Coordinates of C-alpha atoms in Angstrom, one line a residue:
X10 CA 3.5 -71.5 26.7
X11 CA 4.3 -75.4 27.8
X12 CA 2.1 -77.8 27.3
X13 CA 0.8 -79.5 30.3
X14 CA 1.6 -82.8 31.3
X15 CA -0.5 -86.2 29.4
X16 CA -3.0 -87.3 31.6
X17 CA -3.9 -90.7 32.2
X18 CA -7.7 -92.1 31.7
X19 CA -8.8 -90.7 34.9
X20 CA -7.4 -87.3 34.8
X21 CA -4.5 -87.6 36.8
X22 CA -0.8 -86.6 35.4
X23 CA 1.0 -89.8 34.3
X24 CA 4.7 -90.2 35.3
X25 CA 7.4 -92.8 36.4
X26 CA 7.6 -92.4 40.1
X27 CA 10.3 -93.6 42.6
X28 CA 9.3 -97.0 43.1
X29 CA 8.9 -97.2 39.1
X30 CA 12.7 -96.8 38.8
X31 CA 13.6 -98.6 41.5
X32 CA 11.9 -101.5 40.4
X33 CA 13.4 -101.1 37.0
X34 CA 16.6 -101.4 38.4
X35 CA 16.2 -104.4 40.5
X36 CA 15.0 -106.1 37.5
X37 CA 17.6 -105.4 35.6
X38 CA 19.6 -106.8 38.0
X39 CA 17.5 -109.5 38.2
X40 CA 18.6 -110.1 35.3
X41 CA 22.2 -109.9 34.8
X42 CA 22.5 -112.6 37.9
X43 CA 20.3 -114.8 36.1
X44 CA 22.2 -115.3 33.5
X45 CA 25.3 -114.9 35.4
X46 CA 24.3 -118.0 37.6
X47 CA 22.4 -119.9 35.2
X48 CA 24.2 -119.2 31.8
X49 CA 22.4 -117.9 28.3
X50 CA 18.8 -118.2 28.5
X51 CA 15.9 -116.7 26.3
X52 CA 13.2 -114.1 27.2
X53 CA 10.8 -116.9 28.0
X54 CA 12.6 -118.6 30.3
X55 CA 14.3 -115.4 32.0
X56 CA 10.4 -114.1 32.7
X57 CA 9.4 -117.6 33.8
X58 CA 12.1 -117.9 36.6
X59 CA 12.0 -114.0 37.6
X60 CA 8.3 -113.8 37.9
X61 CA 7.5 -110.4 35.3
X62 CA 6.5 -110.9 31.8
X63 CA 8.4 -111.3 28.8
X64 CA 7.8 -108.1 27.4
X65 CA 9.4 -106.2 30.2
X66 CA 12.1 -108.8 30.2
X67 CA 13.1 -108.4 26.3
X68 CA 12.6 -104.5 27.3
X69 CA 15.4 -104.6 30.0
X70 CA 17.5 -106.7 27.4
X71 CA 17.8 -104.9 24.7
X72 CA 18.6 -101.3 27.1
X73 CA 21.3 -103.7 28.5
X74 CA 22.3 -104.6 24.9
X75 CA 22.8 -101.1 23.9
X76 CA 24.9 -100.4 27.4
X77 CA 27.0 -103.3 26.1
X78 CA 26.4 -105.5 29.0
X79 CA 24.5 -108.3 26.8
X80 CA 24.7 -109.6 23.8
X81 CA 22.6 -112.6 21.7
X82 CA 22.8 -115.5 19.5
X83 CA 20.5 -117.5 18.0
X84 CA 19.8 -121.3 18.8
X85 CA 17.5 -123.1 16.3
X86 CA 14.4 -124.7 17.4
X87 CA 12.3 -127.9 16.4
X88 CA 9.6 -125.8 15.1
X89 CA 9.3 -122.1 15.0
X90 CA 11.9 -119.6 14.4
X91 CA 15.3 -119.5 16.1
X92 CA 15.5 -118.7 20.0
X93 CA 17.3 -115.6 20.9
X94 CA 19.8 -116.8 24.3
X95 CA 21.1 -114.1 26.0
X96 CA 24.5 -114.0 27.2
X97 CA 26.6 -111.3 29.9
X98 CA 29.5 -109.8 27.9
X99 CA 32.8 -109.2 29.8
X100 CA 31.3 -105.4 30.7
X101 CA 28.7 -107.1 33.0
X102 CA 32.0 -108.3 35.4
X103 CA 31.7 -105.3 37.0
X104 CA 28.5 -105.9 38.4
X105 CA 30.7 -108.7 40.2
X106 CA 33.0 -108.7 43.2
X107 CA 36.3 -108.5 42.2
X108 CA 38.1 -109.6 45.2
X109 CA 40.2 -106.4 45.4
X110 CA 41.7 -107.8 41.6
X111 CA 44.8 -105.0 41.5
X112 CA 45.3 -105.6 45.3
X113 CA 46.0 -108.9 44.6
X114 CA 48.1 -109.2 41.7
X115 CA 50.6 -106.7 43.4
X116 CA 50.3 -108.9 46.4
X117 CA 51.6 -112.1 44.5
X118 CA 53.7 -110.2 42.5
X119 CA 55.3 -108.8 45.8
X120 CA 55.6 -112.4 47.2
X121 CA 57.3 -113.7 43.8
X122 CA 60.0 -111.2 44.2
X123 CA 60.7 -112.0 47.5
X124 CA 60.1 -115.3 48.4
X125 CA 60.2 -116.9 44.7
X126 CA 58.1 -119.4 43.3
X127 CA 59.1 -122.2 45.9
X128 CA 58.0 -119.6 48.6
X129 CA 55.3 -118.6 47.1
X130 CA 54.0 -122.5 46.8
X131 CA 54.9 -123.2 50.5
X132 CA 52.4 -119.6 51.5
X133 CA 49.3 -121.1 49.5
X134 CA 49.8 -124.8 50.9
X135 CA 49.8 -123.0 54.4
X136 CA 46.6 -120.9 52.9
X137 CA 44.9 -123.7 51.9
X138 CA 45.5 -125.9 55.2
X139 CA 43.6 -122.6 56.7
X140 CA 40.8 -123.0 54.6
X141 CA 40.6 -127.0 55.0
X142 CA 40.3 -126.9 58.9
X143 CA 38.0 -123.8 58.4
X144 CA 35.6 -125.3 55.6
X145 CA 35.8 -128.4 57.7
X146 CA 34.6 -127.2 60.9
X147 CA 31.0 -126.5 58.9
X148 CA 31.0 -128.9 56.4
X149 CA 32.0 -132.0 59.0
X150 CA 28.4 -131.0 60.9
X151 CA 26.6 -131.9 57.9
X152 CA 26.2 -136.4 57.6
X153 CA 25.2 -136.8 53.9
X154 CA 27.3 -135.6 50.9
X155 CA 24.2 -133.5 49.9
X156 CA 24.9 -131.6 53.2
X157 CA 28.3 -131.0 53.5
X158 CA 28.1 -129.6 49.7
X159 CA 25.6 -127.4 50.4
X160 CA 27.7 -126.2 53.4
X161 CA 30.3 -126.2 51.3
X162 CA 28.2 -124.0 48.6
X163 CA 27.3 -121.8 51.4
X164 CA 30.8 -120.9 52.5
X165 CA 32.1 -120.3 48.5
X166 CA 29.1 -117.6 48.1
X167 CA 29.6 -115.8 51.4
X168 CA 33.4 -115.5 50.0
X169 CA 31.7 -114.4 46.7
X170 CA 31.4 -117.3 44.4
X171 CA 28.0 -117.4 44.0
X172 CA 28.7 -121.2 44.5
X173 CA 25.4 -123.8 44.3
X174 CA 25.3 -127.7 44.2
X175 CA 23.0 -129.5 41.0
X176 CA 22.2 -133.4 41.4
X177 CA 23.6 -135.6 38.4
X178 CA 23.3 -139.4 37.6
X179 CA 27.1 -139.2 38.5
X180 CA 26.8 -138.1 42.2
X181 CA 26.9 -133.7 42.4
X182 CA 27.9 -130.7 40.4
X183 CA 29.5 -128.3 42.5
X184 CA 28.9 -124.7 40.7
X185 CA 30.8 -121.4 41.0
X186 CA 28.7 -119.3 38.9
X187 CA 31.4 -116.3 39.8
X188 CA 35.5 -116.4 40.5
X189 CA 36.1 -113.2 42.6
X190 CA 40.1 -114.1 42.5
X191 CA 39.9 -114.4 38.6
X192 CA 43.2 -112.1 37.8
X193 CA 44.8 -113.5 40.7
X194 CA 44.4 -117.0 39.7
X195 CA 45.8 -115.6 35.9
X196 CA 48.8 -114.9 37.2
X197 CA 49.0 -117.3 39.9
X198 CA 47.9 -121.3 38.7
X199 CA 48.7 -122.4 42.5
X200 CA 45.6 -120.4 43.5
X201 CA 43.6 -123.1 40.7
X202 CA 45.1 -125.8 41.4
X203 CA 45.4 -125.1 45.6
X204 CA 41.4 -124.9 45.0
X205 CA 41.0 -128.5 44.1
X206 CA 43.2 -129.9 46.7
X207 CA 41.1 -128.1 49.6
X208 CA 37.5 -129.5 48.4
X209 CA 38.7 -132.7 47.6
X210 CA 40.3 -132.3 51.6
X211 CA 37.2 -130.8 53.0
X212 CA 35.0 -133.2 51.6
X213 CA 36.8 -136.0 53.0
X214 CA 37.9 -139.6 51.1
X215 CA 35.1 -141.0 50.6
X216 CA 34.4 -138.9 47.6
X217 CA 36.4 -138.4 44.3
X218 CA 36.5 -134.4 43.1
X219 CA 37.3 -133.6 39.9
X220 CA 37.3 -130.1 37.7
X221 CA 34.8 -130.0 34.7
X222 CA 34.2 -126.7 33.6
X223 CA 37.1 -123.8 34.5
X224 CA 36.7 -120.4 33.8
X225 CA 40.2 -119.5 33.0
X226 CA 40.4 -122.4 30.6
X227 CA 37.2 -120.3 28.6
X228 CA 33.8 -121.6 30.3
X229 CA 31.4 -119.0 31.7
X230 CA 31.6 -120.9 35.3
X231 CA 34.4 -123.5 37.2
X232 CA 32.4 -126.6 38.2
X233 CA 33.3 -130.1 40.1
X234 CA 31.8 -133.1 39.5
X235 CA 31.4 -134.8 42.8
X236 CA 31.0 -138.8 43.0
X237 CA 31.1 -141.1 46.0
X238 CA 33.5 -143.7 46.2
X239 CA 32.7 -147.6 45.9

């Protein structure tokens, strides 16, 4: 005979409904974009900026850890124990636009063969003159440099970079948390270095641009410091 179904404290049959699992999963996502935009973080800090508690965060971690998705190291502290920052392995890309990835590499690939290099140089400078008077017809309504950047942020995460803009003692970090063209720009460097030439155009001259971070070079995010000119 089966046994019936564990009641809660006030007799009624307890059991993860709907809105339980759908909420589980938006956390978990929650998650993952956390620490894809902001970099490895611990338990505490993940709960602090996603509003649920640190028990149900470290909860969430350790199922993504066993899916492979996350992994830990530990960072000493002052006082205390060590901190536990979690990190996105590669599995978690996925979860990430890919900018048609295998489209693309047959697409350059294609253009190599029949155009060669030269060719293919002249098609991204005509590519990135597209993108300068495109970027620039948004970013030019904006007056301050804090403007035009966020404008500028805007238009990199609607193409999928989750792209935001940080304030330094320098001038501005401008952030691509996410490279949606990352095999593409493998295999092709003119896509990298066609991507510094069209910020450093759309932003204008009165502003220097220069790479800090790049993911192909090994960081977890490609960034641009951003300084006015004297």
């Amino acid at each position: 005979m089966p046994k019936p179904a564990a009641r809660s404290k006030t007799g009624s049959k307890s059991k993860a409904g709907p809105k339980s699992k759908t909420g589980n999963k938006r956390s978990r996502r929650a998650i993952i974009d956390a620490l894809k935009q902001h970099g490895p973080q611990d338990a505490a800090h993940l709960a602090e900026g996603l509003g649920i508690s640190a028990m149900a965060v470290r909860q969430h971690l350790y199922e993504l850890e066993a899916e492979g998705l996350v992994d830990h190291a530990a960072e000493a502290r002052p006082l205390g124990r060590p901190a536990k920052l979690w990190a996105l392995t590669p599995a978690a890309d996925r979860f990430f636009p890919d900018g048609h990835a295998e489209l693309t590499l047959g697409l350059i690939d294609s253009m190599k063969q029949a155009f060669g290099a030269k060719g293919l140089e002249k098609l991204l400078a005509v590519r990135a003159q597209e993108q300068i008077a495109a970027y620039g017809a948004r970013i030019d309504r904006q007056r301050s440099l804090a403007g035009k950047l966020r404008a500028l942020a805007e238009i990199r995460s609607e193409e999928g970079y989750m792209a935001a803009v940080e304030k330094t003692a320098e001038g501005y970090l401008f952030i691509e948390n996410h490279c949606p063209v990352c095999s593409a720009a493998a295999a092709c460097a003119g896509l990298c270095r066609s991507e510094l030439e069209v910020f450093r155009a759309a932003l204008g001259d009165g502003v220097t641009v220069e790479r800090t971070d790049h993911i192909l070079a090994g960081a977890r995010r490609c960034a641009y410091l951003v300084t006015p000119k004297d």
